[in-house]
Amino acid sequence: MKNCVNFNSPDVAKIAGELNVSPVVAAAKIGVWQSKNNIEDRFPTVDELNNIKTGVNDVFKENEELS
């Protein structure tokens, strides 16, 4: 993943609250979404992030070191 999202950003904190996850998890999800969609200049909406949930869970299932 080439995107490094600052988990201390107020925008990340807002998304984390809406997703009910920690800012670190929200930043990781944002980075995955940005990489997957080749978009680096904006953060996704919560709905857009929810659409990648299945793909993120599959990564954790495939690699035990990440879980």
PDB file of C-alpha atoms in Angstrom:
ATOM      1  CA  MET A   1       0.000   0.000   0.000  1.00  0.00           C
ATOM      2  CA  LYS A   2       1.563   3.276  -1.064  1.00  0.00           C
ATOM      3  CA  ASN A   3      -0.829   5.562   0.827  1.00  0.00           C
ATOM      4  CA  CYS A   4       0.025   6.599   4.343  1.00  0.00           C
ATOM      5  CA  VAL A   5      -3.031   8.056   6.061  1.00  0.00           C
ATOM      6  CA  ASN A   6      -2.460  10.082   9.233  1.00  0.00           C
ATOM      7  CA  PHE A   7      -4.603   8.445  11.910  1.00  0.00           C
ATOM      8  CA  ASN A   8      -4.432  11.660  13.960  1.00  0.00           C
ATOM      9  CA  SER A   9      -6.310  13.601  11.279  1.00  0.00           C
ATOM     10  CA  PRO A  10      -9.680  15.044  12.366  1.00  0.00           C
ATOM     11  CA  ASP A  11     -11.218  13.609   9.179  1.00  0.00           C
ATOM     12  CA  VAL A  12      -9.962  10.132  10.076  1.00  0.00           C
ATOM     13  CA  ALA A  13     -11.278  10.522  13.635  1.00  0.00           C
ATOM     14  CA  LYS A  14     -14.708  11.434  12.245  1.00  0.00           C
ATOM     15  CA  ILE A  15     -14.766   8.403   9.940  1.00  0.00           C
ATOM     16  CA  ALA A  16     -13.523   6.179  12.784  1.00  0.00           C
ATOM     17  CA  GLY A  17     -16.419   7.344  14.942  1.00  0.00           C
ATOM     18  CA  GLU A  18     -18.928   6.656  12.190  1.00  0.00           C
ATOM     19  CA  LEU A  19     -17.475   3.175  11.637  1.00  0.00           C
ATOM     20  CA  ASN A  20     -17.119   2.525  15.369  1.00  0.00           C
ATOM     21  CA  VAL A  21     -13.444   1.536  14.959  1.00  0.00           C
ATOM     22  CA  SER A  22     -10.163   2.991  16.189  1.00  0.00           C
ATOM     23  CA  PRO A  23      -8.533   5.762  14.144  1.00  0.00           C
ATOM     24  CA  VAL A  24      -5.697   3.376  13.265  1.00  0.00           C
ATOM     25  CA  VAL A  25      -8.158   0.886  11.740  1.00  0.00           C
ATOM     26  CA  ALA A  26     -10.009   3.683   9.943  1.00  0.00           C
ATOM     27  CA  ALA A  27      -6.731   5.004   8.494  1.00  0.00           C
ATOM     28  CA  ALA A  28      -5.828   1.512   7.280  1.00  0.00           C
ATOM     29  CA  LYS A  29      -9.226   1.073   5.628  1.00  0.00           C
ATOM     30  CA  ILE A  30      -8.918   4.492   3.988  1.00  0.00           C
ATOM     31  CA  GLY A  31      -5.467   3.597   2.660  1.00  0.00           C
ATOM     32  CA  VAL A  32      -6.718   0.288   1.262  1.00  0.00           C
ATOM     33  CA  TRP A  33      -9.662   2.025  -0.396  1.00  0.00           C
ATOM     34  CA  GLN A  34      -7.414   4.718  -1.897  1.00  0.00           C
ATOM     35  CA  SER A  35      -4.983   2.116  -3.256  1.00  0.00           C
ATOM     36  CA  LYS A  36      -7.724  -0.125  -4.609  1.00  0.00           C
ATOM     37  CA  ASN A  37      -9.391   2.791  -6.398  1.00  0.00           C
ATOM     38  CA  ASN A  38      -6.165   4.580  -7.377  1.00  0.00           C
ATOM     39  CA  ILE A  39      -7.418   7.728  -5.649  1.00  0.00           C
ATOM     40  CA  GLU A  40      -5.035   9.601  -3.381  1.00  0.00           C
ATOM     41  CA  ASP A  41      -6.576  13.057  -3.164  1.00  0.00           C
ATOM     42  CA  ARG A  42      -9.704  12.345  -1.119  1.00  0.00           C
ATOM     43  CA  PHE A  43     -11.036  10.184   1.664  1.00  0.00           C
ATOM     44  CA  PRO A  44     -13.856   7.745   0.936  1.00  0.00           C
ATOM     45  CA  THR A  45     -17.303   8.020   2.404  1.00  0.00           C
ATOM     46  CA  VAL A  46     -18.385   5.543   5.069  1.00  0.00           C
ATOM     47  CA  ASP A  47     -20.556   3.800   2.463  1.00  0.00           C
ATOM     48  CA  GLU A  48     -17.564   3.428   0.152  1.00  0.00           C
ATOM     49  CA  LEU A  49     -15.527   1.964   3.007  1.00  0.00           C
ATOM     50  CA  ASN A  50     -18.262  -0.487   3.902  1.00  0.00           C
ATOM     51  CA  ASN A  51     -18.104  -1.831   0.350  1.00  0.00           C
ATOM     52  CA  ILE A  52     -14.504  -3.045   0.868  1.00  0.00           C
ATOM     53  CA  LYS A  53     -15.224  -4.745   4.184  1.00  0.00           C
ATOM     54  CA  THR A  54     -15.397  -8.202   2.644  1.00  0.00           C
ATOM     55  CA  GLY A  55     -12.096  -7.787   0.839  1.00  0.00           C
ATOM     56  CA  VAL A  56     -10.318  -6.603   3.976  1.00  0.00           C
ATOM     57  CA  ASN A  57     -11.649  -9.534   5.995  1.00  0.00           C
ATOM     58  CA  ASP A  58     -10.404 -11.942   3.322  1.00  0.00           C
ATOM     59  CA  VAL A  59      -6.881 -10.570   3.665  1.00  0.00           C
ATOM     60  CA  PHE A  60      -6.905 -11.361   7.366  1.00  0.00           C
ATOM     61  CA  LYS A  61      -8.210 -14.883   6.709  1.00  0.00           C
ATOM     62  CA  GLU A  62      -5.508 -15.553   4.123  1.00  0.00           C
ATOM     63  CA  ASN A  63      -2.606 -14.285   6.240  1.00  0.00           C
ATOM     64  CA  GLU A  64      -2.618 -15.398   9.880  1.00  0.00           C
ATOM     65  CA  GLU A  65       0.194 -12.962  10.748  1.00  0.00           C
ATOM     66  CA  LEU A  66      -2.157 -10.046  10.149  1.00  0.00           C
ATOM     67  CA  SER A  67      -4.982 -11.322  12.333  1.00  0.00           C
TER      68      SER A  67
END
